[in-house]
XYZ file of C-alpha atoms in Angstrom:
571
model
C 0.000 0.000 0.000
C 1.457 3.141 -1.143
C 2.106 5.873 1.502
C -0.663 9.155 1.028
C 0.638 12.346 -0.075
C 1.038 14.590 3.388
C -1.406 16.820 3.979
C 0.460 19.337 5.849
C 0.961 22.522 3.840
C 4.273 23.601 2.374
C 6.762 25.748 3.112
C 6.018 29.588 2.636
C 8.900 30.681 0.599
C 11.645 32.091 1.810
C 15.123 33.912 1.398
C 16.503 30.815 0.963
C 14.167 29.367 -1.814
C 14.640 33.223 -3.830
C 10.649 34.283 -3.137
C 9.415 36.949 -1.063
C 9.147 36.337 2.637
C 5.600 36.070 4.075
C 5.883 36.189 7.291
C 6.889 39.098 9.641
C 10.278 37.656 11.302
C 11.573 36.287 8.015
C 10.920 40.163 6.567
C 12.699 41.041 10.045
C 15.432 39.417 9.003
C 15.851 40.491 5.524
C 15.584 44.246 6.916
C 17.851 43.687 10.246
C 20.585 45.328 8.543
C 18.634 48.310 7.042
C 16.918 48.443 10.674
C 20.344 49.047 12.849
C 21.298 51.678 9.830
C 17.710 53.964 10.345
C 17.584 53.312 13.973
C 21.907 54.730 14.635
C 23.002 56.706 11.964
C 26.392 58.173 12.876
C 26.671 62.190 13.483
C 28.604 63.803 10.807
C 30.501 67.085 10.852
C 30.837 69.792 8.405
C 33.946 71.255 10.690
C 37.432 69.880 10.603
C 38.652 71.763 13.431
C 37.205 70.805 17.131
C 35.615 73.813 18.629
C 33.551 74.479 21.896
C 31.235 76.614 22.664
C 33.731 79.997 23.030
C 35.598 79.279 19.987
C 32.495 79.413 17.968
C 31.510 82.648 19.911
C 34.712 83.999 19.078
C 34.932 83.218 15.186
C 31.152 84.804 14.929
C 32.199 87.792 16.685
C 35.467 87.933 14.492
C 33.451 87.347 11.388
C 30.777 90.705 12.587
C 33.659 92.839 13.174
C 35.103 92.015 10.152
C 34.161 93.164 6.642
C 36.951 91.466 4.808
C 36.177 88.329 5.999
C 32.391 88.607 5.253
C 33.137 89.588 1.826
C 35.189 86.642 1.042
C 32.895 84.185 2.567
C 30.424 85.914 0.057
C 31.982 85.742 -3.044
C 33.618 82.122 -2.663
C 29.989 81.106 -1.406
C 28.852 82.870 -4.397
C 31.576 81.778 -6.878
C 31.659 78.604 -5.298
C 28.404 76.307 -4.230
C 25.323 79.028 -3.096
C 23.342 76.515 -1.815
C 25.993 74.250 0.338
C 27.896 77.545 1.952
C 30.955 74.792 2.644
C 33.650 77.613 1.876
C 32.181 79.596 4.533
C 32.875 76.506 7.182
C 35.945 76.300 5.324
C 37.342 79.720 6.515
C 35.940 79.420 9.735
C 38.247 75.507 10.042
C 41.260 78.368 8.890
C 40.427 80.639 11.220
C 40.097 77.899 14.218
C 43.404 76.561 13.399
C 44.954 79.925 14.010
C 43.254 80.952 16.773
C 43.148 77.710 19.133
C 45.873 77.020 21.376
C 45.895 73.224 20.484
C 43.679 72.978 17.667
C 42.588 69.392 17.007
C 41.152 68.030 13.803
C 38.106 65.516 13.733
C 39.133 62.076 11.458
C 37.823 61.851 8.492
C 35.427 59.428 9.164
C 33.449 61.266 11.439
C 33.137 64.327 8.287
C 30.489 64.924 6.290
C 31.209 63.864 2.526
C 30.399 67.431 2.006
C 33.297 68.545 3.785
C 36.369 65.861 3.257
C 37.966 68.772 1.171
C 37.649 71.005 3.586
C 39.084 68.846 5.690
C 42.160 67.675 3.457
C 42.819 71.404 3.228
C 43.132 72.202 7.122
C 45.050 69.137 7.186
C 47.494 70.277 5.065
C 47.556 73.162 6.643
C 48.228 72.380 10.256
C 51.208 69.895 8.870
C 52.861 72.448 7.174
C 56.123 73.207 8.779
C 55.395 76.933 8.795
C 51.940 76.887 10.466
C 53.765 76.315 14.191
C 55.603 79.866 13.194
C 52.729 81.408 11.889
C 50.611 80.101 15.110
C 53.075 82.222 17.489
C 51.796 85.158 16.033
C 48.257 83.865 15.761
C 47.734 81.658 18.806
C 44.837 83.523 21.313
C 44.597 86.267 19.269
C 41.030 86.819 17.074
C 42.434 89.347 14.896
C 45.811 88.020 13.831
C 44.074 84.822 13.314
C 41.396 86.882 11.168
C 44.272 88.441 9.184
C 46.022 85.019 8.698
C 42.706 83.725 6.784
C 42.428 87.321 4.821
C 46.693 86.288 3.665
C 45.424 83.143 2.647
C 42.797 83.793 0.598
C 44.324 83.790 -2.507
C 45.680 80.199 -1.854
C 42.007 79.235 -0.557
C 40.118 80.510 -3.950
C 43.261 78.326 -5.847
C 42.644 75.278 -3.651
C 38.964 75.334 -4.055
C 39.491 76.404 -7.870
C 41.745 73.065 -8.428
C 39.505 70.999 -6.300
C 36.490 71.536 -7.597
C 35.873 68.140 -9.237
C 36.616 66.873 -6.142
C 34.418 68.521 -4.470
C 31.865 67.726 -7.126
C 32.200 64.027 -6.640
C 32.351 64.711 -2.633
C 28.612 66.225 -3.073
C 27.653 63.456 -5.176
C 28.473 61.076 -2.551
C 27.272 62.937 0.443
C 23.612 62.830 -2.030
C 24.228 58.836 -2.431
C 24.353 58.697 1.772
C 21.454 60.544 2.299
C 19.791 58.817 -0.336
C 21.155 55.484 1.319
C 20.090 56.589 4.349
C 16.700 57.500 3.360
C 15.737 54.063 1.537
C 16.469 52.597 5.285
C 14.294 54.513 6.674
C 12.115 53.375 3.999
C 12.582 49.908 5.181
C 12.111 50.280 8.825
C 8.752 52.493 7.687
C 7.547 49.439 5.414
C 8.204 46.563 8.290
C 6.458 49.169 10.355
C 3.352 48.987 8.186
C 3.265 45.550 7.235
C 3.112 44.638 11.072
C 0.254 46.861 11.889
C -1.448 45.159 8.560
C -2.347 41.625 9.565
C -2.984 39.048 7.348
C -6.527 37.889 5.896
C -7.617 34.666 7.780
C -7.227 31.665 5.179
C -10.957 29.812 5.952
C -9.767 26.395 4.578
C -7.010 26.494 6.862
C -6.932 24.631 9.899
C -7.400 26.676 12.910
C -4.437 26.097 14.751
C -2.671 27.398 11.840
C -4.548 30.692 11.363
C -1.629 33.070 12.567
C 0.440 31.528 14.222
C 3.545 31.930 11.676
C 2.778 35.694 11.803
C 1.803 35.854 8.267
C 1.837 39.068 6.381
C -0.311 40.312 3.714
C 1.631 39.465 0.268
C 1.224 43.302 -0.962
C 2.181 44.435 2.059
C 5.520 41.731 2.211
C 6.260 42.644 -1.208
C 6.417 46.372 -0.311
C 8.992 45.259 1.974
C 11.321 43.453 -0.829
C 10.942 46.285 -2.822
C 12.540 48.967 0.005
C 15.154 46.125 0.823
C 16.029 45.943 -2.771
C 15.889 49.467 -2.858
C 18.418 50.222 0.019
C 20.911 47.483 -1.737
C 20.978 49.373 -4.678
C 21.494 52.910 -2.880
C 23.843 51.157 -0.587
C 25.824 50.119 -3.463
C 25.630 53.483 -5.327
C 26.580 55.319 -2.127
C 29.992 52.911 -2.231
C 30.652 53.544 -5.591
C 30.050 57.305 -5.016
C 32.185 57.639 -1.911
C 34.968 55.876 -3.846
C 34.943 57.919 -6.841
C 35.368 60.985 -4.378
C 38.153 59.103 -2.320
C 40.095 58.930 -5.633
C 39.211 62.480 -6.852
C 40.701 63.796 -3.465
C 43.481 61.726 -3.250
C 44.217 62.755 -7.022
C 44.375 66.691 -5.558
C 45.543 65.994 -2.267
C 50.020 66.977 -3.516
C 48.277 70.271 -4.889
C 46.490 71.078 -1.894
C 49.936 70.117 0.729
C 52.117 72.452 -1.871
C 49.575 75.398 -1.795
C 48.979 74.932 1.836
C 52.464 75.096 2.690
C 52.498 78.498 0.630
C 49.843 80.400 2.078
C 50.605 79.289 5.647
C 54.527 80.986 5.181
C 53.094 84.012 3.352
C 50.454 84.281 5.990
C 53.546 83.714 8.813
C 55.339 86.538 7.096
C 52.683 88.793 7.204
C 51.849 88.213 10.675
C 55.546 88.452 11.427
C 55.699 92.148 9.422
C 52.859 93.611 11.578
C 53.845 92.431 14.557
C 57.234 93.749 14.143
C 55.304 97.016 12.921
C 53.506 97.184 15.903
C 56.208 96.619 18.062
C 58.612 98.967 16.494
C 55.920 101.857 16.919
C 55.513 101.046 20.547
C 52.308 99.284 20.504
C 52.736 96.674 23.107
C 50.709 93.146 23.166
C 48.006 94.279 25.975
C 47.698 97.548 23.987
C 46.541 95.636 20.697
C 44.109 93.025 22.773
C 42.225 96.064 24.429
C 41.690 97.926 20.521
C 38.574 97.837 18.839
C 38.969 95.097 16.089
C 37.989 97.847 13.337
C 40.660 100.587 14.885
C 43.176 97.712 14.809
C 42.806 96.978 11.010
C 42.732 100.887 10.440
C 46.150 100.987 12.266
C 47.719 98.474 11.034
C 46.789 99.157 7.330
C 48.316 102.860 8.075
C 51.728 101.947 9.042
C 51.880 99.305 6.149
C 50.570 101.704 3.840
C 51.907 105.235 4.558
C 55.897 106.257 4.618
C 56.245 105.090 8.377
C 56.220 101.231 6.997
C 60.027 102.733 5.851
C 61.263 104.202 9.077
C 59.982 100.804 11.426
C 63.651 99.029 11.284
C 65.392 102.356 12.206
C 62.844 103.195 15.473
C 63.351 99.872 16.329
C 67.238 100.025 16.254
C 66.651 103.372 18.166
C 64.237 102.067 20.727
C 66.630 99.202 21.447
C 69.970 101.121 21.960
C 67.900 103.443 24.062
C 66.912 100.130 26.089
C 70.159 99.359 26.440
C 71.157 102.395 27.672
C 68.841 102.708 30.051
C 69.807 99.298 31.231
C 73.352 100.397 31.683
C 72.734 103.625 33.521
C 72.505 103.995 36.926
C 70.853 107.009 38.612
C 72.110 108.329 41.418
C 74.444 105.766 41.982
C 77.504 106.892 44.248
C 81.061 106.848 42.424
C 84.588 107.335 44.228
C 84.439 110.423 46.933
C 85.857 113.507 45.586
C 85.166 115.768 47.782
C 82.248 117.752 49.422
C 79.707 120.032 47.316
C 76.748 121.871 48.104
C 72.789 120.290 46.694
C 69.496 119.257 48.424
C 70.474 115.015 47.797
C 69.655 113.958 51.242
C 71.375 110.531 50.421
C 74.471 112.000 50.392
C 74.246 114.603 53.103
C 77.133 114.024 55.187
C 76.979 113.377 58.969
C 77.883 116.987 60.519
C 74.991 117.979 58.733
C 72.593 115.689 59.670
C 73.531 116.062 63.602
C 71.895 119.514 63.354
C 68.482 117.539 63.092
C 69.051 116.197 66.577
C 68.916 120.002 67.931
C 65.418 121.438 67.993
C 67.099 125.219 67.694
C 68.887 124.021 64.017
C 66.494 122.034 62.360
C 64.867 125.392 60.949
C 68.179 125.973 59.693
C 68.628 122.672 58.305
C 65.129 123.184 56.384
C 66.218 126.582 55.230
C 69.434 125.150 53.629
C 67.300 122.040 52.398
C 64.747 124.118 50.357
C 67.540 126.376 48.757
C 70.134 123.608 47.988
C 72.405 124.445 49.950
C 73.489 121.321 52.134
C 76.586 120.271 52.182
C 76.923 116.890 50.644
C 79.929 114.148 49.269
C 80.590 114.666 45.728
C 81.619 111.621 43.950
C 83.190 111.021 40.593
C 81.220 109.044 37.411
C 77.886 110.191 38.800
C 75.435 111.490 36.175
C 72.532 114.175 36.534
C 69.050 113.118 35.299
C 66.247 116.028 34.567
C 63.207 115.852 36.308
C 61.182 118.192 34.206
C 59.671 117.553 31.025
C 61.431 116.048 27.517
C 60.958 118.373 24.878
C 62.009 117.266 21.420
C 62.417 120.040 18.695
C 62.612 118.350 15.528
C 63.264 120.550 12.081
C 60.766 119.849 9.932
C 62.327 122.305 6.640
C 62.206 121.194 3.130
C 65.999 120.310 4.169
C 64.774 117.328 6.235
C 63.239 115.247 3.523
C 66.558 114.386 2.038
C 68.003 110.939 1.982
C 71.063 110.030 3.292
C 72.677 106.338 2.931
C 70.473 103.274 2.749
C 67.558 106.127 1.606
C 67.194 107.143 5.391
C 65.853 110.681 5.250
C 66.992 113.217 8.101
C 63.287 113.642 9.008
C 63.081 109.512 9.401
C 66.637 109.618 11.969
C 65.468 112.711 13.730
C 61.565 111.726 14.634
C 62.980 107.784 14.922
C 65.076 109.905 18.274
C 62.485 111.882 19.217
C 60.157 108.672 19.285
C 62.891 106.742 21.488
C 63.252 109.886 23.720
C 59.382 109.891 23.987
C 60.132 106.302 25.514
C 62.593 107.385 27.390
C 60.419 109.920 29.226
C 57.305 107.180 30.006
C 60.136 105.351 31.462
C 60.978 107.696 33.721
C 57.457 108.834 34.570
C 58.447 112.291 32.869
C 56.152 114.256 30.914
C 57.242 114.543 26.690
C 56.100 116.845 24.188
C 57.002 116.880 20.474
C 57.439 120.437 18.975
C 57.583 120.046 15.039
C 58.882 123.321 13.260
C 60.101 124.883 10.520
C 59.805 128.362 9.156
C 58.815 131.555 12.224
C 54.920 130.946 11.238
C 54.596 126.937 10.992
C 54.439 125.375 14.419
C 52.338 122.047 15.882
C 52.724 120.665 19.424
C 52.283 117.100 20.305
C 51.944 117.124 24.349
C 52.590 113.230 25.978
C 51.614 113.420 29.897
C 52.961 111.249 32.118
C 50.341 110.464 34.068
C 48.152 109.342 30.714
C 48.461 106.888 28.161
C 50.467 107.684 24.691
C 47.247 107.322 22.528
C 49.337 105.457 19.380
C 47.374 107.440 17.046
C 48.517 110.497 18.002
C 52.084 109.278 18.087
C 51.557 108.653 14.174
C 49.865 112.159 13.444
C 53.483 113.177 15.598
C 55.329 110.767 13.359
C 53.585 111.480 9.970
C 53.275 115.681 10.011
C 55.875 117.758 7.545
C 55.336 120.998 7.874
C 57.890 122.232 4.979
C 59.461 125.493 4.678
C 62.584 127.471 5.820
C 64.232 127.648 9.404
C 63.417 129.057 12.628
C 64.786 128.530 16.321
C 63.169 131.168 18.227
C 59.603 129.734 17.668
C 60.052 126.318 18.870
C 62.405 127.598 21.551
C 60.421 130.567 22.808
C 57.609 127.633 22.958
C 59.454 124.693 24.861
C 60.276 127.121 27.470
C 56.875 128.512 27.834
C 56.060 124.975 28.668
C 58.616 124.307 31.121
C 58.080 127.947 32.897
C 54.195 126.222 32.953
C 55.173 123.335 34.322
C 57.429 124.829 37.209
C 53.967 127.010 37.849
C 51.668 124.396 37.748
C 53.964 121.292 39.439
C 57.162 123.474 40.655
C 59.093 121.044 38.733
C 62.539 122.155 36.672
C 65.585 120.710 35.305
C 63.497 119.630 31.583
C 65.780 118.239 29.100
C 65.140 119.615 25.520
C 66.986 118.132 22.507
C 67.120 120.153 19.165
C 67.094 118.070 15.907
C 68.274 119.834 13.210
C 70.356 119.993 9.864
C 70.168 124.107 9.969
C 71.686 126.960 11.169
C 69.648 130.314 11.639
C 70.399 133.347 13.603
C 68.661 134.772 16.949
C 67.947 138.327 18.366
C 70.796 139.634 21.309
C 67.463 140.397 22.628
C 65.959 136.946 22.713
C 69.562 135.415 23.912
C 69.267 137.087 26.752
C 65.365 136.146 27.714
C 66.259 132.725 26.641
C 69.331 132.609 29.365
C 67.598 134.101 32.048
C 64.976 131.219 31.419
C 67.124 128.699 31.620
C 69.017 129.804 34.395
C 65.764 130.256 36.566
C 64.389 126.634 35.394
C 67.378 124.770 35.749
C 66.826 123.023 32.111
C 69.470 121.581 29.501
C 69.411 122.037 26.160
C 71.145 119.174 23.636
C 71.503 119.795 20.095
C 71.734 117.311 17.109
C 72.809 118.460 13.785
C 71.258 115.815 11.289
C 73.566 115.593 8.267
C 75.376 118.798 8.597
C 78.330 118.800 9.922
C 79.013 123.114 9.941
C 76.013 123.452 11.854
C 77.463 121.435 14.771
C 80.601 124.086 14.368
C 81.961 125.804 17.898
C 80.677 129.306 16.500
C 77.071 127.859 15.318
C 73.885 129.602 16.152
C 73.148 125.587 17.921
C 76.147 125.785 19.204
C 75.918 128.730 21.308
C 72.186 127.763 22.332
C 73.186 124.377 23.366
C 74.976 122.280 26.365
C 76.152 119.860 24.556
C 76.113 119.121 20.813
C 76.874 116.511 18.348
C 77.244 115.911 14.531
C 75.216 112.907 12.924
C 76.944 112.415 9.680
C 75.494 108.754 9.504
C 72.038 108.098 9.857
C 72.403 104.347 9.545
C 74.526 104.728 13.019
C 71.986 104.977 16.167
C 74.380 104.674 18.582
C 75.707 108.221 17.661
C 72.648 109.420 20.215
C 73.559 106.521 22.947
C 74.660 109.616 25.458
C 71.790 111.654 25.103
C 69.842 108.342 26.847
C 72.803 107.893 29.216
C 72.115 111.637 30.885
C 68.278 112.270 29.699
């Protein structure tokens, strides 16, 4: 007898057998993959650099204040990709770089496709051997770091210019994720459905069979294949596509190192020149972190611009001999004993004087000789007599002035390169300065420099930059530097001023005049130095300077600084 055909049903086809799954754990299955992709995909980044909360605070900040940048973030954006703007995080990657202390750069895996470019590009330029130079200019500071992106913007619109297939095939395959990413969720949506869609009951079955195998409705099943199939194929185009850019960036990737490397030592040397700028003109670090970032631009783009960009290396080879000298000199400092002299020094009073303090009936007398100076006190040898009273610096301002001398340094350039070192000199010494330009009897300007106030920079320049032109006069800026000693022995009863004359001319004075002008500085107590800039029979022992001045000298070589190191040594 021949064995009946079962009657249990057969299998419901499967993955295995090449139909579509009918029931919902074997579509579970198929989709388990496309599941875990919808349910965690990873976070990507459009920035390379690693930024909290401050730095990004910072850069926007930066970016307000800053035209320049906004208008290059416009026209690459423009130029560029309107709609993706990933030039703009491009700049703001540069400008991180600079800025952070230890800037850190996401991997690349953790990018947006969008961005890898970007990304190559800030790589390159962090492992260029110049960006650890450039950085010590940069590091901390929002503006240098702005200007380093503004010097590199001609490399940037190159690099994105020579990348731009790249970057082409880079959009294409962040579209091919997304799209990837989209058919899972397309998946995990369809498995959704089909679950809340149950199955018709089959009648003829038996009941014990009804749903037990979780059956799902064949439309709804077959929905399912089709987003599976779907994702596959966008999986596979998003591989493809993320290859093709992988090779496109690796293709550009020795361009992008060799321009890197360029604009991160041109940007270096740029930060480097304005720094030294800055320095040279006396604008100190906490100076430049307290200014405005728009009055900061505006000065620095007036000393690169206007002649003072010429005369930086000699005031900076002034100010540092005048450092020097400074460092060298002691005041007050007691030398051998010579002998005894008469002063109001109560350091060196010697000891029969100051036993009349310890008798009530002689310390009126003691006062008395105190206020007029005349106490007898050790005089010693090598000791050296500062001023007390203001620095004035007269500086000849003539057509004479503008010539050059060797290496094209003009007399004007040595003599307001002193006067700028003496102006120094005087904040050192908590002394007041003031800068008297002149030139002809009717052309005068006075640049006053308290002590007890800040030397606003710009007004240092408008000192620096003014040329009056014209002939010769000494009586004008004479008769006015004492006026302003006689006011400040009014006002603060302070004398022995210091005031230098910088000149490369010799002019004649009224008997009349001499003999106000001696009087005044007899009854203030004040020293007059003269420089002759150039010319040589000015500095002559029967000059006009000569015969107004203590002590005089010939600068016949304005390359030579050091031919001023005494003035600093008893100013």
């Amino acid at each position: 007898m021949s064995e009946t055909p079962s009657d249990t049903p057969s299998d419901t086809p499967s993955e295995t057998t090449g139909g579509t799954p009918s029931t919902l754990d074997e579509l579970a299955r198929r989709a388990g993959k496309w599941l875990s992709l919808s349910a965690a995909a990873p976070e990507r980044h459009t920035a390379a650099v690693v930024a909290d909360r401050f730095d990004r605070i910072t850069w926007r900040d930066t970016y307000e204040q800053s035209a320049a940048l906004r208008e290059l973030a416009e026209e690459l954006n423009e130029r560029d990709y309107p709609t993706d703007h990933h030039t703009t995080d491009l700049l703001t990657d540069v400008f991180l770089a600079a800025y952070k202390v230890n800037p850190r750069l996401r991997e690349r895996t953790e990018m947006d496709p969008s961005r890898l470019v970007n990304h190559q590009v800030i790589t390159s330029l962090v492992e260029s051997p110049e960006f650890a130079e450039l950085r010590r200019e940069t590091a901390g500071d929002p503006y240098a770091a702005a200007m380093a992106v503004l010097a590199q913007a001609t490399a940037l619109r190159r690099m994105l210019e020579a990348t731009r297939g790249a970057q082409d095939k880079a959009e294409q395959a962040k579209q091919s994720q997304q799209n990837a990413e989209r058919a899972a969720t397309a998946v995990a949506e369809a498995l959704q459905q089909a679950a809340d869609e149950p199955d018709e009951p089959d009648k003829t079955a038996e009941p014990d069979r009804t749903d037990e195998d979780g059956a799902v409705p064949p439309p709804a099943a077959e929905a399912v294949q089709h987003t599976i199939e779907a994702a596959e194929a966008s999986e596979a185009a998003a591989q493809q596509a993320a290859q093709a850019a992988a090779q496109a960036l690796a293709a550009a990737a020795p361009g992008i190192r060799i321009a890197a490397r360029n604009a991160v030592a041109k940007a270096a040397e740029g930060a480097r020149a304005e720094a030294a700028l800055m320095r040279a003109w006396g604008v100190g670090p906490g100076e430049l972190e307290r200014m405005p970032f728009d009055q900061r631009a505006r000065l620095a783009e007036r000393l690169r611009t206007s002649r003072l960009a010429e005369w930086a290396e000699l005031i900076g080879r002034f100010r540092q001999m005048a450092d020097g000298e400074r460092a060298r000199k002691v005041e007050n400092a007691t030398g051998e004993l010579v002998g005894v002299t008469l002063g109001n020094d109560l350091s060196r009073v010697i000891p029969s004087e100051l036993a009349n303090l310890g008798l009530p009936a002689l310390r009126a007398v003691f006062a008395a000789r105190y206020a007029a100076g005349e106490l007898m006190l050790y005089d010693s040898q090598g000791e050296q007599t500062t001023g007390r009273g203001a620095i004035i610096a007269c500086v000849d301002t003539s057509h004479s002035m503008y010539e050059a001398g060797p290496g094209g340094i003009t007399r004007e350039a040595w003599a307001k390169a002193c006067a700028l070192a003496l102006l120094d000199q005087a904040r050192h010494a908590g002394r007041d300065f003031v800068g008297i330009l002149f030139s002809a009897a009717d052309k005068l300007k006075v640049f006053r420099f308290p002590a007890d106030g800040p030397a606003d920079v710009a007004h240092v320049l408008d000192f620096a930059e003014t040329f009056l032109g014209g002939g010769t006069s000494y009586q004008r800026p004479l008769s006015a530097a004492g006026a302003l000693l006689e006011e400040e022995f009014n006002d603060a009863a302070r004398m022995r001023g210091d005031i230098v004359m910088l000149t490369d001319d010799d002019c004649g004075v009224t008997e009349e005049w001499m003999r106000g002008w001696n009087d005044a500085k007899h009854r203030l107590g004040f020293r007059v130095f003269g420089v002759a800039i150039g010319a040589p029979r000015v500095a002559e022992t029967d000059s006009v300077l000569d015969a107004l001045c203590d002590n005089l000298r010939a600068i016949e070589d304005l390359t030579d600084v050091h031919a001023a190191a005494d003035l600093f040594r008893v100013i």
